[in-house]
Amino acid sequence: MKESIETQIGNRYFLIRNLLLLTRMEVLDLTGISISTLTRIEKGKLSTNTGTTDKLSNLYQTPKEDIYNTGKPLPTWKELRKRVLAAHRNNEKLIGYLDKKPESKQIIEYRVMRSSFLDSFRSA
């Protein structure tokens, strides 16, 4: 069964948030978007035409056109992090969230597994 466009867009917002290793609570603290609203957006159950997507796009420094174009690959976590830090360099709270020590499972799932690092064979 094919996913709806809202579900695909919501999944892209979810992946971008997780590539930056931000929690929903941290996004609430940074943008004022409630956890329930963010959850509904990420699950594709809320129309993405709301003003909240502007806030998310600004926070993630990813144009809405890139998020809505589901055929276009998402930026890497390094590129996302660089964009966010450049745009929000005076936001100490966001920098603190980005610099916190993440869980190992998150790093493996959202950074190593989604990178090209494992595309070629490596040996010691």
PDB file of N, CA, C and O in Angstrom, residues 13-62:
ATOM      1  N   TYR A  13      10.093  15.007   8.098  1.00  0.00           N
ATOM      2  CA  TYR A  13      10.294  15.860   9.272  1.00  0.00           C
ATOM      3  C   TYR A  13      10.831  15.038  10.448  1.00  0.00           C
ATOM      4  O   TYR A  13      11.728  15.471  11.169  1.00  0.00           O
ATOM      5  N   PHE A  14      10.293  13.837  10.637  1.00  0.00           N
ATOM      6  CA  PHE A  14      10.749  12.940  11.697  1.00  0.00           C
ATOM      7  C   PHE A  14      12.227  12.597  11.506  1.00  0.00           C
ATOM      8  O   PHE A  14      13.019  12.651  12.453  1.00  0.00           O
ATOM      9  N   LEU A  15      12.607  12.243  10.278  1.00  0.00           N
ATOM     10  CA  LEU A  15      13.999  11.865  10.017  1.00  0.00           C
ATOM     11  C   LEU A  15      14.954  13.038  10.213  1.00  0.00           C
ATOM     12  O   LEU A  15      16.041  12.862  10.772  1.00  0.00           O
ATOM     13  N   ILE A  16      14.558  14.216   9.784  1.00  0.00           N
ATOM     14  CA  ILE A  16      15.423  15.387   9.961  1.00  0.00           C
ATOM     15  C   ILE A  16      15.627  15.663  11.445  1.00  0.00           C
ATOM     16  O   ILE A  16      16.753  15.921  11.893  1.00  0.00           O
ATOM     17  N   ARG A  17      14.549  15.594  12.224  1.00  0.00           N
ATOM     18  CA  ARG A  17      14.680  15.814  13.666  1.00  0.00           C
ATOM     19  C   ARG A  17      15.618  14.792  14.283  1.00  0.00           C
ATOM     20  O   ARG A  17      16.483  15.117  15.096  1.00  0.00           O
ATOM     21  N   ASN A  18      15.502  13.550  13.857  1.00  0.00           N
ATOM     22  CA  ASN A  18      16.349  12.503  14.415  1.00  0.00           C
ATOM     23  C   ASN A  18      17.774  12.556  13.884  1.00  0.00           C
ATOM     24  O   ASN A  18      18.699  12.148  14.584  1.00  0.00           O
ATOM     25  N   LEU A  19      17.974  13.021  12.668  1.00  0.00           N
ATOM     26  CA  LEU A  19      19.346  13.207  12.178  1.00  0.00           C
ATOM     27  C   LEU A  19      20.081  14.243  13.022  1.00  0.00           C
ATOM     28  O   LEU A  19      21.290  14.132  13.245  1.00  0.00           O
ATOM     29  N   LEU A  20      19.350  15.240  13.499  1.00  0.00           N
ATOM     30  CA  LEU A  20      19.939  16.246  14.385  1.00  0.00           C
ATOM     31  C   LEU A  20      19.974  15.767  15.838  1.00  0.00           C
ATOM     32  O   LEU A  20      20.505  16.446  16.705  1.00  0.00           O
ATOM     33  N   LEU A  21      19.393  14.597  16.099  1.00  0.00           N
ATOM     34  CA  LEU A  21      19.313  13.992  17.426  1.00  0.00           C
ATOM     35  C   LEU A  21      18.594  14.892  18.428  1.00  0.00           C
ATOM     36  O   LEU A  21      18.972  14.998  19.583  1.00  0.00           O
ATOM     37  N   LEU A  22      17.533  15.537  17.958  1.00  0.00           N
ATOM     38  CA  LEU A  22      16.701  16.375  18.820  1.00  0.00           C
ATOM     39  C   LEU A  22      15.478  15.579  19.281  1.00  0.00           C
ATOM     40  O   LEU A  22      14.913  14.803  18.508  1.00  0.00           O
ATOM     41  N   THR A  23      15.081  15.791  20.512  1.00  0.00           N
ATOM     42  CA  THR A  23      13.864  15.161  21.013  1.00  0.00           C
ATOM     43  C   THR A  23      12.682  16.086  20.729  1.00  0.00           C
ATOM     44  O   THR A  23      12.860  17.270  20.425  1.00  0.00           O
ATOM     45  N   ARG A  24      11.486  15.547  20.867  1.00  0.00           N
ATOM     46  CA  ARG A  24      10.289  16.375  20.678  1.00  0.00           C
ATOM     47  C   ARG A  24      10.217  17.465  21.743  1.00  0.00           C
ATOM     48  O   ARG A  24       9.782  18.578  21.472  1.00  0.00           O
ATOM     49  N   MET A  25      10.655  17.148  22.947  1.00  0.00           N
ATOM     50  CA  MET A  25      10.649  18.128  24.031  1.00  0.00           C
ATOM     51  C   MET A  25      11.600  19.291  23.714  1.00  0.00           C
ATOM     52  O   MET A  25      11.279  20.455  23.987  1.00  0.00           O
ATOM     53  N   GLU A  26      12.739  18.998  23.121  1.00  0.00           N
ATOM     54  CA  GLU A  26      13.685  20.045  22.746  1.00  0.00           C
ATOM     55  C   GLU A  26      13.117  20.919  21.629  1.00  0.00           C
ATOM     56  O   GLU A  26      13.277  22.145  21.644  1.00  0.00           O
ATOM     57  N   VAL A  27      12.418  20.304  20.665  1.00  0.00           N
ATOM     58  CA  VAL A  27      11.781  21.079  19.593  1.00  0.00           C
ATOM     59  C   VAL A  27      10.686  21.969  20.184  1.00  0.00           C
ATOM     60  O   VAL A  27      10.549  23.130  19.791  1.00  0.00           O
ATOM     61  N   LEU A  28       9.938  21.457  21.154  1.00  0.00           N
ATOM     62  CA  LEU A  28       8.934  22.267  21.850  1.00  0.00           C
ATOM     63  C   LEU A  28       9.594  23.470  22.503  1.00  0.00           C
ATOM     64  O   LEU A  28       9.124  24.603  22.378  1.00  0.00           O
ATOM     65  N   ASP A  29      10.698  23.242  23.180  1.00  0.00           N
ATOM     66  CA  ASP A  29      11.408  24.309  23.870  1.00  0.00           C
ATOM     67  C   ASP A  29      11.945  25.357  22.893  1.00  0.00           C
ATOM     68  O   ASP A  29      11.950  26.546  23.191  1.00  0.00           O
ATOM     69  N   LEU A  30      12.360  24.933  21.716  1.00  0.00           N
ATOM     70  CA  LEU A  30      12.955  25.847  20.739  1.00  0.00           C
ATOM     71  C   LEU A  30      11.919  26.592  19.892  1.00  0.00           C
ATOM     72  O   LEU A  30      12.148  27.723  19.493  1.00  0.00           O
ATOM     73  N   THR A  31      10.805  25.938  19.582  1.00  0.00           N
ATOM     74  CA  THR A  31       9.844  26.523  18.640  1.00  0.00           C
ATOM     75  C   THR A  31       8.490  26.861  19.254  1.00  0.00           C
ATOM     76  O   THR A  31       7.742  27.647  18.677  1.00  0.00           O
ATOM     77  N   GLY A  32       8.160  26.235  20.370  1.00  0.00           N
ATOM     78  CA  GLY A  32       6.840  26.435  20.951  1.00  0.00           C
ATOM     79  C   GLY A  32       5.779  25.536  20.343  1.00  0.00           C
ATOM     80  O   GLY A  32       4.610  25.627  20.698  1.00  0.00           O
ATOM     81  N   ILE A  33       6.165  24.656  19.439  1.00  0.00           N
ATOM     82  CA  ILE A  33       5.225  23.705  18.839  1.00  0.00           C
ATOM     83  C   ILE A  33       4.993  22.581  19.842  1.00  0.00           C
ATOM     84  O   ILE A  33       5.941  21.956  20.310  1.00  0.00           O
ATOM     85  N   SER A  34       3.735  22.336  20.176  1.00  0.00           N
ATOM     86  CA  SER A  34       3.441  21.318  21.189  1.00  0.00           C
ATOM     87  C   SER A  34       3.872  19.933  20.709  1.00  0.00           C
ATOM     88  O   SER A  34       3.950  19.664  19.507  1.00  0.00           O
ATOM     89  N   ILE A  35       4.129  19.081  21.674  1.00  0.00           N
ATOM     90  CA  ILE A  35       4.567  17.715  21.365  1.00  0.00           C
ATOM     91  C   ILE A  35       3.489  16.972  20.591  1.00  0.00           C
ATOM     92  O   ILE A  35       3.792  16.253  19.636  1.00  0.00           O
ATOM     93  N   SER A  36       2.226  17.175  20.960  1.00  0.00           N
ATOM     94  CA  SER A  36       1.151  16.474  20.260  1.00  0.00           C
ATOM     95  C   SER A  36       1.040  16.951  18.808  1.00  0.00           C
ATOM     96  O   SER A  36       0.833  16.138  17.900  1.00  0.00           O
ATOM     97  N   THR A  37       1.212  18.248  18.573  1.00  0.00           N
ATOM     98  CA  THR A  37       1.167  18.767  17.199  1.00  0.00           C
ATOM     99  C   THR A  37       2.337  18.229  16.393  1.00  0.00           C
ATOM    100  O   THR A  37       2.162  17.796  15.253  1.00  0.00           O
ATOM    101  N   LEU A  38       3.527  18.240  16.983  1.00  0.00           N
ATOM    102  CA  LEU A  38       4.708  17.721  16.290  1.00  0.00           C
ATOM    103  C   LEU A  38       4.545  16.241  15.972  1.00  0.00           C
ATOM    104  O   LEU A  38       4.863  15.800  14.870  1.00  0.00           O
ATOM    105  N   THR A  39       4.002  15.496  16.913  1.00  0.00           N
ATOM    106  CA  THR A  39       3.771  14.064  16.691  1.00  0.00           C
ATOM    107  C   THR A  39       2.794  13.843  15.542  1.00  0.00           C
ATOM    108  O   THR A  39       3.035  12.996  14.678  1.00  0.00           O
ATOM    109  N   ARG A  40       1.717  14.623  15.506  1.00  0.00           N
ATOM    110  CA  ARG A  40       0.738  14.481  14.418  1.00  0.00           C
ATOM    111  C   ARG A  40       1.347  14.860  13.075  1.00  0.00           C
ATOM    112  O   ARG A  40       1.075  14.219  12.073  1.00  0.00           O
ATOM    113  N   ILE A  41       2.179  15.894  13.038  1.00  0.00           N
ATOM    114  CA  ILE A  41       2.845  16.273  11.783  1.00  0.00           C
ATOM    115  C   ILE A  41       3.754  15.142  11.326  1.00  0.00           C
ATOM    116  O   ILE A  41       3.745  14.744  10.165  1.00  0.00           O
ATOM    117  N   GLU A  42       4.559  14.608  12.256  1.00  0.00           N
ATOM    118  CA  GLU A  42       5.518  13.560  11.893  1.00  0.00           C
ATOM    119  C   GLU A  42       4.847  12.256  11.484  1.00  0.00           C
ATOM    120  O   GLU A  42       5.417  11.472  10.741  1.00  0.00           O
ATOM    121  N   LYS A  43       3.639  12.022  11.941  1.00  0.00           N
ATOM    122  CA  LYS A  43       2.903  10.815  11.549  1.00  0.00           C
ATOM    123  C   LYS A  43       2.014  11.048  10.337  1.00  0.00           C
ATOM    124  O   LYS A  43       1.354  10.140   9.868  1.00  0.00           O
ATOM    125  N   GLY A  44       1.995  12.285   9.823  1.00  0.00           N
ATOM    126  CA  GLY A  44       1.210  12.591   8.637  1.00  0.00           C
ATOM    127  C   GLY A  44      -0.265  12.726   8.907  1.00  0.00           C
ATOM    128  O   GLY A  44      -1.080  12.633   7.989  1.00  0.00           O
ATOM    129  N   LYS A  45      -0.638  12.979  10.158  1.00  0.00           N
ATOM    130  CA  LYS A  45      -2.055  13.081  10.507  1.00  0.00           C
ATOM    131  C   LYS A  45      -2.529  14.519  10.615  1.00  0.00           C
ATOM    132  O   LYS A  45      -3.672  14.772  10.933  1.00  0.00           O
ATOM    133  N   LEU A  46      -1.634  15.463  10.361  1.00  0.00           N
ATOM    134  CA  LEU A  46      -1.984  16.869  10.417  1.00  0.00           C
ATOM    135  C   LEU A  46      -1.542  17.502   9.119  1.00  0.00           C
ATOM    136  O   LEU A  46      -0.445  17.230   8.631  1.00  0.00           O
ATOM    137  N   SER A  47      -2.379  18.331   8.559  1.00  0.00           N
ATOM    138  CA  SER A  47      -2.036  18.996   7.310  1.00  0.00           C
ATOM    139  C   SER A  47      -0.736  19.767   7.481  1.00  0.00           C
ATOM    140  O   SER A  47      -0.529  20.454   8.470  1.00  0.00           O
ATOM    141  N   THR A  48       0.146  19.633   6.523  1.00  0.00           N
ATOM    142  CA  THR A  48       1.440  20.302   6.606  1.00  0.00           C
ATOM    143  C   THR A  48       1.373  21.716   6.061  1.00  0.00           C
ATOM    144  O   THR A  48       2.403  22.344   5.879  1.00  0.00           O
ATOM    145  N   ASN A  49       0.177  22.236   5.817  1.00  0.00           N
ATOM    146  CA  ASN A  49       0.034  23.602   5.326  1.00  0.00           C
ATOM    147  C   ASN A  49      -0.069  24.608   6.462  1.00  0.00           C
ATOM    148  O   ASN A  49      -0.373  25.760   6.244  1.00  0.00           O
ATOM    149  N   THR A  50       0.172  24.178   7.673  1.00  0.00           N
ATOM    150  CA  THR A  50       0.055  25.070   8.818  1.00  0.00           C
ATOM    151  C   THR A  50       1.318  25.905   8.986  1.00  0.00           C
ATOM    152  O   THR A  50       2.359  25.619   8.404  1.00  0.00           O
ATOM    153  N   GLY A  51       1.241  26.928   9.828  1.00  0.00           N
ATOM    154  CA  GLY A  51       2.390  27.787  10.099  1.00  0.00           C
ATOM    155  C   GLY A  51       3.485  27.074  10.863  1.00  0.00           C
ATOM    156  O   GLY A  51       4.629  27.541  10.902  1.00  0.00           O
ATOM    157  N   THR A  52       3.146  25.944  11.465  1.00  0.00           N
ATOM    158  CA  THR A  52       4.155  25.213  12.225  1.00  0.00           C
ATOM    159  C   THR A  52       5.250  24.664  11.317  1.00  0.00           C
ATOM    160  O   THR A  52       6.396  24.543  11.748  1.00  0.00           O
ATOM    161  N   THR A  53       4.911  24.349  10.083  1.00  0.00           N
ATOM    162  CA  THR A  53       5.947  23.828   9.180  1.00  0.00           C
ATOM    163  C   THR A  53       6.975  24.903   8.845  1.00  0.00           C
ATOM    164  O   THR A  53       8.139  24.575   8.611  1.00  0.00           O
ATOM    165  N   ASP A  54       6.562  26.173   8.859  1.00  0.00           N
ATOM    166  CA  ASP A  54       7.524  27.264   8.664  1.00  0.00           C
ATOM    167  C   ASP A  54       8.523  27.302   9.818  1.00  0.00           C
ATOM    168  O   ASP A  54       9.719  27.481   9.608  1.00  0.00           O
ATOM    169  N   LYS A  55       8.013  27.128  11.034  1.00  0.00           N
ATOM    170  CA  LYS A  55       8.896  27.104  12.204  1.00  0.00           C
ATOM    171  C   LYS A  55       9.857  25.922  12.141  1.00  0.00           C
ATOM    172  O   LYS A  55      11.043  26.059  12.444  1.00  0.00           O
ATOM    173  N   LEU A  56       9.338  24.752  11.747  1.00  0.00           N
ATOM    174  CA  LEU A  56      10.191  23.571  11.658  1.00  0.00           C
ATOM    175  C   LEU A  56      11.247  23.724  10.573  1.00  0.00           C
ATOM    176  O   LEU A  56      12.414  23.384  10.772  1.00  0.00           O
ATOM    177  N   SER A  57      10.839  24.247   9.424  1.00  0.00           N
ATOM    178  CA  SER A  57      11.787  24.448   8.333  1.00  0.00           C
ATOM    179  C   SER A  57      12.878  25.434   8.725  1.00  0.00           C
ATOM    180  O   SER A  57      14.040  25.261   8.375  1.00  0.00           O
ATOM    181  N   ASN A  58      12.493  26.465   9.479  1.00  0.00           N
ATOM    182  CA  ASN A  58      13.480  27.429   9.945  1.00  0.00           C
ATOM    183  C   ASN A  58      14.434  26.791  10.953  1.00  0.00           C
ATOM    184  O   ASN A  58      15.646  26.970  10.874  1.00  0.00           O
ATOM    185  N   LEU A  59      13.888  26.033  11.894  1.00  0.00           N
ATOM    186  CA  LEU A  59      14.729  25.367  12.890  1.00  0.00           C
ATOM    187  C   LEU A  59      15.691  24.392  12.224  1.00  0.00           C
ATOM    188  O   LEU A  59      16.882  24.379  12.523  1.00  0.00           O
ATOM    189  N   TYR A  60      15.178  23.579  11.303  1.00  0.00           N
ATOM    190  CA  TYR A  60      15.988  22.554  10.645  1.00  0.00           C
ATOM    191  C   TYR A  60      16.808  23.099   9.478  1.00  0.00           C
ATOM    192  O   TYR A  60      17.604  22.367   8.895  1.00  0.00           O
ATOM    193  N   GLN A  61      16.576  24.344   9.100  1.00  0.00           N
ATOM    194  CA  GLN A  61      17.274  24.980   7.982  1.00  0.00           C
ATOM    195  C   GLN A  61      17.194  24.134   6.714  1.00  0.00           C
ATOM    196  O   GLN A  61      18.175  23.925   6.005  1.00  0.00           O
ATOM    197  N   THR A  62      15.993  23.640   6.472  1.00  0.00           N
ATOM    198  CA  THR A  62      15.704  22.871   5.268  1.00  0.00           C
ATOM    199  C   THR A  62      14.469  23.485   4.629  1.00  0.00           C
ATOM    200  O   THR A  62      13.414  23.537   5.253  1.00  0.00           O
TER     201      THR A  62
END
